[in-house]
């Protein structure tokens, strides 16, 4: 509420870019917040009309997509489908398709699929070469996020499209449909696509590389195998493949600064190819997001001195430093919750939006689409355990925090954490750590002790 009121003053600026930024800011301040007053829709709804300038329309539509990500609001479908039917600019159409993908993520909504495939089939080949077309393909993929075989009919439709956009859309749809499943056959398909040596029309290989990480993430052995495969791709892959590998490694290990991954990215950050180096720098920011990791902070300081005369690299280093100290170390980008069992579709949608923009640093991030970096906001969530009583007042209790132990299939009541330390809540939980209550004075309402947990007094506590 406070953010929207402050941004509202900027929306009356004389500069269109400041206005568009204010509209996107309203969406970002409403991200993950549910209000009966619907401030984002009230403030931004009027700027989706045909009379609005394209730059303002993009800011308002992307703001709505971020604010209502995962809500499946029918009134927003009605509003944004009118934009898809009336707009002629490919950048506006692509952002609208992506915003609808955010709002209806993982729903397989047939109406939106129909709108997007109609645009892809009816447009001239010159339109399909627009740099923003990748976000239209991503919007289509997000509709089938995690739905696996339900995407097959749409996949057959995409094969009809002519030109390089066809394969880009197919791989985007396929990787999104199998996100977080660990499907080995799909990973093999992606590796096979990465192995093709093409001189042109090879943008789909970037999606295939990112798809390996997207499918394998959340499964420990799959992640290890994927990092091994990425080392081979770095040695033998084409430039488009090498440029995407650091981003894929960052996605695999997001908010989890492992030493081996850190060393690989540190080595790549000095690569002779500028895009590989920038991808590695952003990857360092992603793996350390919200951890305040001192080693990564030191590496980024060294890189800022090394690239002091290169403004493009320096810009990415500043972004990586911002990600590293996200929320002063209290916010994580990890899309998994409930001890790594649940993948947040909204979080992965925002991360994918940023990474698809990073496929083309010079043409998008350093040009007109730098605002796609803000999509990381969809994945931001607290990395602390915060305990509350039944009236939602903060409650200080003693908790043990330690390394999580896999107890699947063990008889009795085995210990779930090892090497624990005792603290008073609220406490910060690092990647792979778990918390448990140290006393039996309270019973948690949730079976997973992370984020905000309500505790109620234990009637059967021992004196």
Short mmCIF file of C-alpha atoms in Angstrom, two decimals:
data_model
loop_
_atom_site.label_atom_id
_atom_site.label_comp_id
_atom_site.label_asym_id
_atom_site.label_seq_id
_atom_site.Cartn_x
_atom_site.Cartn_y
_atom_site.Cartn_z
CA UNK A 1 0.00 0.00 0.00
CA UNK A 2 2.82 2.36 0.90
CA UNK A 3 4.72 1.48 -2.31
CA UNK A 4 1.72 2.10 -4.57
CA UNK A 5 1.04 5.54 -3.06
CA UNK A 6 4.66 6.63 -3.55
CA UNK A 7 4.80 5.30 -7.12
CA UNK A 8 1.49 6.95 -8.00
CA UNK A 9 3.22 10.37 -7.89
CA UNK A 10 5.77 9.19 -10.50
CA UNK A 11 3.00 8.11 -12.88
CA UNK A 12 2.28 11.81 -13.57
CA UNK A 13 5.82 12.44 -14.85
CA UNK A 14 6.40 14.10 -18.26
CA UNK A 15 8.78 11.29 -19.35
CA UNK A 16 7.17 8.14 -20.73
CA UNK A 17 9.97 5.87 -19.50
CA UNK A 18 9.50 7.09 -15.90
CA UNK A 19 5.74 6.55 -16.18
CA UNK A 20 6.25 3.01 -17.55
CA UNK A 21 8.70 2.29 -14.71
CA UNK A 22 6.14 3.51 -12.18
CA UNK A 23 3.50 1.15 -13.67
CA UNK A 24 5.91 -1.79 -13.44
CA UNK A 25 6.83 -0.70 -9.90
CA UNK A 26 3.15 -0.86 -8.86
CA UNK A 27 3.08 -4.47 -10.10
CA UNK A 28 6.32 -5.34 -8.27
CA UNK A 29 5.10 -3.82 -4.98
CA UNK A 30 1.89 -5.90 -5.29
CA UNK A 31 3.76 -9.14 -6.18
CA UNK A 32 2.70 -11.92 -3.82
CA UNK A 33 0.36 -9.55 -1.92
CA UNK A 34 -3.39 -10.17 -1.92
CA UNK A 35 -5.63 -7.17 -1.17
CA UNK A 36 -9.42 -6.75 -1.33
CA UNK A 37 -8.83 -3.32 -2.90
CA UNK A 38 -6.87 -4.66 -5.92
CA UNK A 39 -4.56 -1.59 -6.11
CA UNK A 40 -2.57 -2.90 -9.12
CA UNK A 41 -5.68 -3.52 -11.25
CA UNK A 42 -7.22 -0.19 -10.19
CA UNK A 43 -4.10 1.80 -11.09
CA UNK A 44 -2.96 -0.11 -14.21
CA UNK A 45 -6.16 -1.39 -15.81
CA UNK A 46 -6.85 1.79 -17.79
CA UNK A 47 -3.39 1.76 -19.46
CA UNK A 48 -3.99 -1.45 -21.47
CA UNK A 49 -6.31 0.30 -23.96
CA UNK A 50 -5.44 0.71 -27.64
CA UNK A 51 -4.91 4.50 -27.28
CA UNK A 52 -2.05 4.11 -24.77
CA UNK A 53 1.53 4.49 -26.04
CA UNK A 54 3.34 1.12 -26.51
CA UNK A 55 6.00 1.82 -23.84
CA UNK A 56 3.33 2.66 -21.22
CA UNK A 57 1.26 -0.32 -22.26
CA UNK A 58 4.25 -2.66 -21.81
CA UNK A 59 4.92 -1.29 -18.29
CA UNK A 60 1.26 -1.64 -17.25
CA UNK A 61 0.75 -5.13 -18.75
CA UNK A 62 3.98 -6.56 -17.29
CA UNK A 63 3.07 -4.93 -13.95
CA UNK A 64 -0.33 -6.69 -14.01
CA UNK A 65 1.35 -10.01 -14.90
CA UNK A 66 3.76 -9.78 -11.97
CA UNK A 67 1.12 -8.53 -9.49
CA UNK A 68 -1.39 -11.30 -10.28
CA UNK A 69 1.01 -14.16 -11.14
CA UNK A 70 -0.63 -17.53 -10.54
CA UNK A 71 -4.06 -16.08 -9.63
CA UNK A 72 -5.97 -17.28 -12.79
CA UNK A 73 -8.15 -14.14 -12.78
CA UNK A 74 -10.81 -14.29 -15.55
CA UNK A 75 -11.27 -10.48 -15.60
CA UNK A 76 -7.57 -10.11 -16.45
CA UNK A 77 -7.93 -12.70 -19.23
CA UNK A 78 -10.78 -10.68 -20.71
CA UNK A 79 -8.78 -7.43 -20.48
CA UNK A 80 -5.48 -8.78 -21.88
CA UNK A 81 -7.08 -10.90 -24.62
CA UNK A 82 -8.42 -7.64 -26.08
CA UNK A 83 -4.81 -6.43 -26.31
CA UNK A 84 -3.82 -9.64 -28.14
CA UNK A 85 -6.66 -9.09 -30.62
CA UNK A 86 -6.13 -5.36 -31.19
CA UNK A 87 -2.38 -4.61 -30.83
CA UNK A 88 -0.08 -4.64 -33.85
CA UNK A 89 3.33 -4.08 -32.21
CA UNK A 90 5.16 -7.38 -31.66
CA UNK A 91 6.76 -6.16 -28.42
CA UNK A 92 3.33 -5.37 -26.88
CA UNK A 93 1.88 -8.70 -28.09
CA UNK A 94 4.85 -10.67 -26.73
CA UNK A 95 4.77 -9.00 -23.29
CA UNK A 96 0.99 -9.55 -23.11
CA UNK A 97 1.43 -13.26 -23.95
CA UNK A 98 4.11 -13.56 -21.24
CA UNK A 99 1.91 -11.71 -18.68
CA UNK A 100 -0.97 -14.11 -19.43
CA UNK A 101 1.47 -17.02 -19.03
CA UNK A 102 2.41 -15.65 -15.57
CA UNK A 103 -1.20 -15.20 -14.47
CA UNK A 104 -2.40 -18.58 -15.80
CA UNK A 105 0.81 -20.53 -15.17
CA UNK A 106 0.33 -24.32 -15.35
CA UNK A 107 -3.39 -24.14 -16.23
CA UNK A 108 -3.29 -25.27 -19.93
CA UNK A 109 -5.88 -22.51 -20.63
CA UNK A 110 -7.20 -23.32 -24.13
CA UNK A 111 -8.32 -19.76 -24.94
CA UNK A 112 -4.88 -18.25 -24.33
CA UNK A 113 -3.16 -21.11 -26.19
CA UNK A 114 -5.47 -20.38 -29.14
CA UNK A 115 -4.68 -16.63 -29.10
CA UNK A 116 -0.90 -17.16 -28.98
CA UNK A 117 -0.75 -19.94 -31.62
CA UNK A 118 -2.97 -17.85 -33.95
CA UNK A 119 -0.50 -14.94 -33.71
CA UNK A 120 2.48 -17.24 -34.33
CA UNK A 121 0.76 -18.84 -37.35
CA UNK A 122 -0.63 -15.67 -38.91
CA UNK A 123 2.33 -13.27 -38.64
CA UNK A 124 4.90 -12.64 -41.37
CA UNK A 125 8.37 -14.17 -40.99
CA UNK A 126 9.86 -10.68 -40.42
CA UNK A 127 7.57 -10.22 -37.38
CA UNK A 128 8.64 -13.61 -36.00
CA UNK A 129 12.28 -12.43 -36.01
CA UNK A 130 11.49 -9.63 -33.53
CA UNK A 131 13.81 -9.95 -30.46
CA UNK A 132 10.76 -10.00 -28.10
CA UNK A 133 9.16 -13.03 -29.82
CA UNK A 134 10.95 -15.30 -27.32
CA UNK A 135 8.65 -13.97 -24.56
CA UNK A 136 5.57 -14.96 -26.55
CA UNK A 137 7.01 -18.50 -26.84
CA UNK A 138 7.78 -18.47 -23.10
CA UNK A 139 4.22 -17.29 -22.28
CA UNK A 140 2.91 -20.31 -24.20
CA UNK A 141 5.34 -22.63 -22.39
CA UNK A 142 4.34 -21.31 -18.94
CA UNK A 143 0.71 -22.32 -19.56
CA UNK A 144 1.89 -25.95 -19.63
CA UNK A 145 4.47 -25.66 -16.81
CA UNK A 146 4.88 -29.12 -15.24
CA UNK A 147 1.98 -30.63 -17.24
CA UNK A 148 4.19 -33.06 -19.21
CA UNK A 149 2.25 -34.93 -21.95
CA UNK A 150 -0.68 -32.46 -21.92
CA UNK A 151 1.42 -30.19 -24.16
CA UNK A 152 1.61 -32.67 -27.07
CA UNK A 153 -1.31 -31.25 -29.10
CA UNK A 154 0.10 -27.71 -28.93
CA UNK A 155 3.54 -29.13 -29.83
CA UNK A 156 2.11 -30.55 -33.08
CA UNK A 157 0.55 -27.15 -33.89
CA UNK A 158 3.90 -25.39 -33.43
CA UNK A 159 5.55 -27.70 -35.98
CA UNK A 160 3.47 -26.00 -38.70
CA UNK A 161 5.16 -22.60 -38.15
CA UNK A 162 7.92 -21.78 -40.62
CA UNK A 163 11.29 -20.30 -39.71
CA UNK A 164 13.56 -20.49 -36.63
CA UNK A 165 10.78 -19.43 -34.22
CA UNK A 166 9.16 -22.86 -34.66
CA UNK A 167 11.99 -24.81 -32.99
CA UNK A 168 12.45 -22.10 -30.32
CA UNK A 169 8.75 -22.35 -29.40
CA UNK A 170 8.81 -26.18 -29.44
CA UNK A 171 11.83 -26.42 -27.13
CA UNK A 172 10.44 -23.74 -24.80
CA UNK A 173 7.12 -25.61 -24.54
CA UNK A 174 8.84 -28.99 -24.04
CA UNK A 175 11.25 -27.78 -21.33
CA UNK A 176 8.50 -25.94 -19.43
CA UNK A 177 6.16 -28.95 -19.61
CA UNK A 178 8.77 -31.19 -17.96
CA UNK A 179 10.17 -28.60 -15.50
CA UNK A 180 11.32 -30.11 -12.20
CA UNK A 181 10.38 -33.68 -13.22
CA UNK A 182 13.94 -35.04 -13.60
CA UNK A 183 12.82 -36.85 -16.79
CA UNK A 184 16.04 -38.50 -18.07
CA UNK A 185 14.75 -39.09 -21.62
CA UNK A 186 13.93 -35.39 -22.05
CA UNK A 187 17.38 -34.41 -20.75
CA UNK A 188 18.90 -36.76 -23.37
CA UNK A 189 16.79 -35.05 -26.06
CA UNK A 190 18.06 -31.65 -24.95
CA UNK A 191 21.69 -32.84 -24.94
CA UNK A 192 21.20 -34.22 -28.46
CA UNK A 193 19.90 -30.80 -29.61
CA UNK A 194 22.89 -29.07 -27.96
CA UNK A 195 25.26 -31.34 -29.89
CA UNK A 196 24.12 -30.04 -33.30
CA UNK A 197 26.71 -27.76 -34.95
CA UNK A 198 24.67 -25.04 -36.66
CA UNK A 199 25.93 -21.74 -38.10
CA UNK A 200 22.53 -19.97 -38.08
CA UNK A 201 18.96 -20.39 -36.72
CA UNK A 202 20.48 -21.91 -33.57
CA UNK A 203 18.67 -19.85 -30.89
CA UNK A 204 16.70 -22.94 -29.83
CA UNK A 205 19.94 -24.49 -28.52
CA UNK A 206 20.03 -21.85 -25.76
CA UNK A 207 16.56 -23.05 -24.64
CA UNK A 208 17.77 -26.68 -24.76
CA UNK A 209 20.75 -25.91 -22.48
CA UNK A 210 18.53 -24.05 -20.00
CA UNK A 211 15.99 -26.89 -20.32
CA UNK A 212 18.54 -29.42 -19.00
CA UNK A 213 18.83 -27.38 -15.78
CA UNK A 214 15.08 -26.73 -15.63
CA UNK A 215 14.18 -30.43 -15.91
CA UNK A 216 16.95 -31.68 -13.57
CA UNK A 217 16.60 -29.06 -10.80
CA UNK A 218 15.29 -30.23 -7.43
CA UNK A 219 16.79 -33.71 -7.81
CA UNK A 220 20.28 -34.00 -6.32
CA UNK A 221 21.77 -36.73 -8.52
CA UNK A 222 20.25 -35.19 -11.67
CA UNK A 223 21.84 -31.82 -10.78
CA UNK A 224 25.28 -33.41 -10.32
CA UNK A 225 25.00 -35.24 -13.65
CA UNK A 226 23.82 -32.07 -15.41
CA UNK A 227 26.80 -30.04 -14.14
CA UNK A 228 29.07 -32.78 -15.50
CA UNK A 229 27.28 -32.57 -18.87
CA UNK A 230 27.65 -28.75 -18.86
CA UNK A 231 31.44 -29.13 -18.51
CA UNK A 232 31.43 -31.15 -21.76
CA UNK A 233 29.22 -28.55 -23.48
CA UNK A 234 31.67 -25.80 -22.46
CA UNK A 235 34.48 -27.70 -24.16
CA UNK A 236 32.76 -28.86 -27.34
CA UNK A 237 29.61 -26.70 -27.76
CA UNK A 238 28.92 -23.92 -30.24
CA UNK A 239 29.12 -20.27 -28.99
CA UNK A 240 25.33 -20.05 -28.40
CA UNK A 241 25.55 -23.17 -26.19
CA UNK A 242 28.60 -21.91 -24.25
CA UNK A 243 26.88 -18.55 -23.59
CA UNK A 244 23.88 -20.24 -21.96
CA UNK A 245 25.77 -22.76 -19.80
CA UNK A 246 26.64 -20.24 -16.98
CA UNK A 247 22.96 -19.20 -16.75
CA UNK A 248 21.88 -22.86 -16.60
CA UNK A 249 24.44 -23.59 -13.86
CA UNK A 250 23.10 -20.58 -11.94
CA UNK A 251 19.54 -21.95 -12.23
CA UNK A 252 20.59 -25.43 -11.04
CA UNK A 253 22.25 -24.07 -7.91
CA UNK A 254 20.13 -20.98 -7.23
CA UNK A 255 20.63 -19.59 -3.68
CA UNK A 256 22.95 -22.55 -2.99
CA UNK A 257 26.62 -21.43 -3.23
CA UNK A 258 28.49 -24.74 -3.73
CA UNK A 259 32.29 -24.42 -4.00
CA UNK A 260 32.66 -26.46 -7.21
CA UNK A 261 29.94 -24.44 -8.97
CA UNK A 262 31.44 -21.19 -7.68
CA UNK A 263 34.89 -22.13 -9.06
CA UNK A 264 33.45 -23.00 -12.48
CA UNK A 265 31.58 -19.70 -12.74
CA UNK A 266 34.59 -17.74 -11.45
CA UNK A 267 36.72 -19.24 -14.22
CA UNK A 268 34.08 -18.44 -16.87
CA UNK A 269 33.75 -14.82 -15.65
CA UNK A 270 37.12 -14.08 -17.33
CA UNK A 271 36.16 -15.74 -20.63
CA UNK A 272 37.17 -14.05 -23.90
CA UNK A 273 33.51 -14.17 -25.08
CA UNK A 274 31.76 -11.18 -23.39
CA UNK A 275 28.36 -12.93 -23.21
CA UNK A 276 29.85 -16.00 -21.49
CA UNK A 277 31.59 -13.75 -18.94
CA UNK A 278 28.43 -11.72 -18.27
CA UNK A 279 26.36 -14.91 -17.91
CA UNK A 280 28.91 -16.27 -15.42
CA UNK A 281 28.84 -13.02 -13.39
CA UNK A 282 25.02 -13.12 -13.21
CA UNK A 283 25.28 -16.86 -12.39
CA UNK A 284 27.51 -15.99 -9.39
CA UNK A 285 24.80 -13.58 -8.22
CA UNK A 286 22.13 -16.27 -8.64
CA UNK A 287 23.93 -19.04 -6.74
CA UNK A 288 24.67 -16.63 -3.90
CA UNK A 289 21.29 -14.86 -3.96
CA UNK A 290 20.38 -13.75 -0.43
CA UNK A 291 23.27 -15.64 1.23
CA UNK A 292 25.80 -12.77 1.76
CA UNK A 293 28.47 -15.35 0.83
CA UNK A 294 31.82 -13.68 1.55
CA UNK A 295 33.73 -15.62 -1.11
CA UNK A 296 31.34 -14.58 -3.89
CA UNK A 297 31.39 -10.98 -2.57
CA UNK A 298 35.20 -11.02 -2.84
CA UNK A 299 35.07 -12.46 -6.39
CA UNK A 300 32.61 -9.77 -7.49
CA UNK A 301 34.79 -7.01 -5.99
CA UNK A 302 37.80 -8.36 -7.93
CA UNK A 303 35.70 -8.51 -11.12
CA UNK A 304 34.54 -4.90 -10.68
CA UNK A 305 38.20 -3.82 -10.61
CA UNK A 306 39.05 -6.09 -13.59
CA UNK A 307 36.17 -4.76 -15.74
CA UNK A 308 36.33 -1.16 -14.45
CA UNK A 309 36.47 0.25 -18.01
CA UNK A 310 33.69 -1.97 -19.44
CA UNK A 311 30.26 -0.47 -18.55
CA UNK A 312 28.27 -3.53 -19.74
CA UNK A 313 30.18 -5.99 -17.54
CA UNK A 314 30.14 -3.50 -14.67
CA UNK A 315 26.34 -3.22 -14.89
CA UNK A 316 25.96 -7.02 -14.58
CA UNK A 317 28.44 -7.08 -11.65
CA UNK A 318 26.31 -4.50 -9.79
CA UNK A 319 23.18 -6.61 -10.42
CA UNK A 320 25.01 -9.73 -9.14
CA UNK A 321 26.12 -7.84 -6.00
CA UNK A 322 22.52 -6.76 -5.43
CA UNK A 323 21.31 -10.36 -5.75
CA UNK A 324 24.05 -11.61 -3.38
CA UNK A 325 22.89 -9.23 -0.60
CA UNK A 326 19.18 -9.69 -1.41
CA UNK A 327 17.09 -8.29 1.44
CA UNK A 328 20.34 -7.93 3.47
CA UNK A 329 20.60 -11.72 3.48
CA UNK A 330 17.00 -12.44 4.53
CA UNK A 331 15.48 -13.29 1.12
CA UNK A 332 16.08 -16.30 -1.11
CA UNK A 333 15.39 -17.01 -4.82
CA UNK A 334 15.05 -20.78 -4.27
CA UNK A 335 11.76 -21.80 -6.01
CA UNK A 336 11.44 -24.97 -3.87
CA UNK A 337 9.61 -25.09 -0.54
CA UNK A 338 8.40 -27.73 1.96
CA UNK A 339 11.91 -29.21 2.35
CA UNK A 340 12.48 -29.18 -1.41
CA UNK A 341 9.31 -31.11 -2.27
CA UNK A 342 7.20 -28.37 -3.90
CA UNK A 343 8.23 -26.25 -6.89
CA UNK A 344 6.65 -22.78 -6.97
CA UNK A 345 5.35 -22.22 -10.50
CA UNK A 346 5.21 -18.44 -10.05
CA UNK A 347 8.85 -18.33 -8.87
CA UNK A 348 10.19 -20.40 -11.77
CA UNK A 349 8.11 -18.32 -14.24
CA UNK A 350 9.80 -15.11 -13.10
CA UNK A 351 13.29 -16.64 -13.15
CA UNK A 352 12.72 -18.01 -16.69
CA UNK A 353 11.56 -14.58 -17.89
CA UNK A 354 14.86 -13.02 -16.76
CA UNK A 355 17.00 -15.86 -18.13
CA UNK A 356 15.34 -15.81 -21.57
CA UNK A 357 16.10 -12.07 -21.73
CA UNK A 358 19.74 -12.87 -20.79
CA UNK A 359 20.12 -15.06 -23.91
CA UNK A 360 20.84 -11.76 -25.68
CA UNK A 361 22.70 -9.42 -23.32
CA UNK A 362 23.64 -6.81 -25.92
CA UNK A 363 20.29 -6.79 -27.77
CA UNK A 364 17.95 -6.91 -24.75
CA UNK A 365 19.49 -6.44 -21.28
CA UNK A 366 21.85 -3.62 -22.37
CA UNK A 367 19.26 -2.17 -24.75
CA UNK A 368 15.50 -1.94 -24.21
CA UNK A 369 14.63 -4.92 -21.99
CA UNK A 370 16.73 -4.28 -18.86
CA UNK A 371 13.49 -4.25 -16.83
CA UNK A 372 13.24 -8.04 -17.25
CA UNK A 373 15.80 -8.31 -14.44
CA UNK A 374 12.97 -7.24 -12.08
CA UNK A 375 11.16 -10.52 -12.78
CA UNK A 376 13.39 -12.13 -10.15
CA UNK A 377 10.90 -10.48 -7.71
CA UNK A 378 8.42 -13.30 -8.47
CA UNK A 379 10.82 -15.78 -6.84
CA UNK A 380 11.77 -13.73 -3.77
CA UNK A 381 10.67 -15.25 -0.48
CA UNK A 382 11.93 -15.11 3.14
CA UNK A 383 14.63 -17.61 4.06
CA UNK A 384 13.94 -17.40 7.78
CA UNK A 385 11.65 -19.30 10.15
CA UNK A 386 9.23 -16.90 11.80
CA UNK A 387 6.96 -18.26 14.55
CA UNK A 388 3.55 -16.77 15.39
CA UNK A 389 0.86 -17.51 17.96
CA UNK A 390 -2.81 -18.16 17.06
CA UNK A 391 -3.53 -14.38 17.03
CA UNK A 392 -0.64 -13.93 14.52
CA UNK A 393 1.55 -12.12 17.04
CA UNK A 394 5.32 -12.87 16.95
CA UNK A 395 6.22 -15.67 19.35
CA UNK A 396 9.78 -16.39 20.52
CA UNK A 397 10.45 -20.12 20.98
CA UNK A 398 13.59 -22.23 21.17
CA UNK A 399 14.38 -24.06 17.91
CA UNK A 400 17.18 -26.34 16.76
CA UNK A 401 18.66 -25.65 13.32
CA UNK A 402 20.86 -28.24 11.61
CA UNK A 403 21.69 -30.04 8.39
CA UNK A 404 18.69 -32.00 7.03
CA UNK A 405 18.92 -35.82 7.10
CA UNK A 406 17.07 -38.03 4.62
CA UNK A 407 14.90 -40.31 6.77
CA UNK A 408 12.79 -41.91 4.00
CA UNK A 409 12.09 -45.58 4.73
CA UNK A 410 13.67 -45.57 8.20
CA UNK A 411 11.74 -47.25 11.01
CA UNK A 412 10.68 -45.52 14.23
CA UNK A 413 11.33 -41.82 14.80
CA UNK A 414 14.82 -41.13 13.40
CA UNK A 415 16.56 -37.79 13.89
CA UNK A 416 15.68 -35.41 11.02
CA UNK A 417 18.63 -33.02 11.54
CA UNK A 418 22.27 -33.43 12.45
CA UNK A 419 24.94 -31.07 13.84
CA UNK A 420 22.29 -28.70 15.14
CA UNK A 421 22.58 -25.41 17.03
CA UNK A 422 19.90 -24.07 19.38
CA UNK A 423 18.51 -20.58 18.70
CA UNK A 424 15.51 -18.46 19.59
CA UNK A 425 13.15 -17.78 16.67
CA UNK A 426 13.14 -16.04 14.26
CA UNK A 427 16.12 -17.87 12.69
CA UNK A 428 17.67 -17.92 9.20
CA UNK A 429 17.70 -21.26 7.35
CA UNK A 430 20.46 -21.83 4.79
CA UNK A 431 20.08 -24.19 1.81
CA UNK A 432 19.79 -27.79 3.05
CA UNK A 433 19.09 -26.77 6.64
CA UNK A 434 15.99 -27.69 8.61
CA UNK A 435 14.50 -26.55 11.93
CA UNK A 436 12.63 -28.36 14.70
CA UNK A 437 11.14 -27.15 17.98
CA UNK A 438 13.49 -27.76 20.92
CA UNK A 439 10.68 -28.10 23.52
CA UNK A 440 7.19 -29.61 23.52
CA UNK A 441 5.50 -26.42 24.81
CA UNK A 442 3.94 -25.74 21.38
CA UNK A 443 2.65 -27.73 18.40
CA UNK A 444 3.19 -26.32 14.89
CA UNK A 445 0.06 -26.11 12.70
CA UNK A 446 2.21 -26.83 9.62
CA UNK A 447 4.28 -30.00 9.26
CA UNK A 448 7.10 -27.98 7.61
CA UNK A 449 8.95 -25.47 9.80
CA UNK A 450 9.88 -22.75 7.29
CA UNK A 451 8.76 -19.20 6.46
CA UNK A 452 5.86 -18.17 8.79
CA UNK A 453 4.61 -20.96 11.08
CA UNK A 454 1.65 -20.71 13.51
CA UNK A 455 2.18 -22.47 16.85
CA UNK A 456 -0.53 -23.49 19.30
CA UNK A 457 0.00 -24.52 22.95
CA UNK A 458 0.52 -28.26 23.49
CA UNK A 459 -2.21 -29.58 25.85
CA UNK A 460 -0.17 -32.77 26.50
CA UNK A 461 3.18 -31.15 27.27
CA UNK A 462 5.42 -32.77 29.87
CA UNK A 463 6.35 -30.69 32.92
#
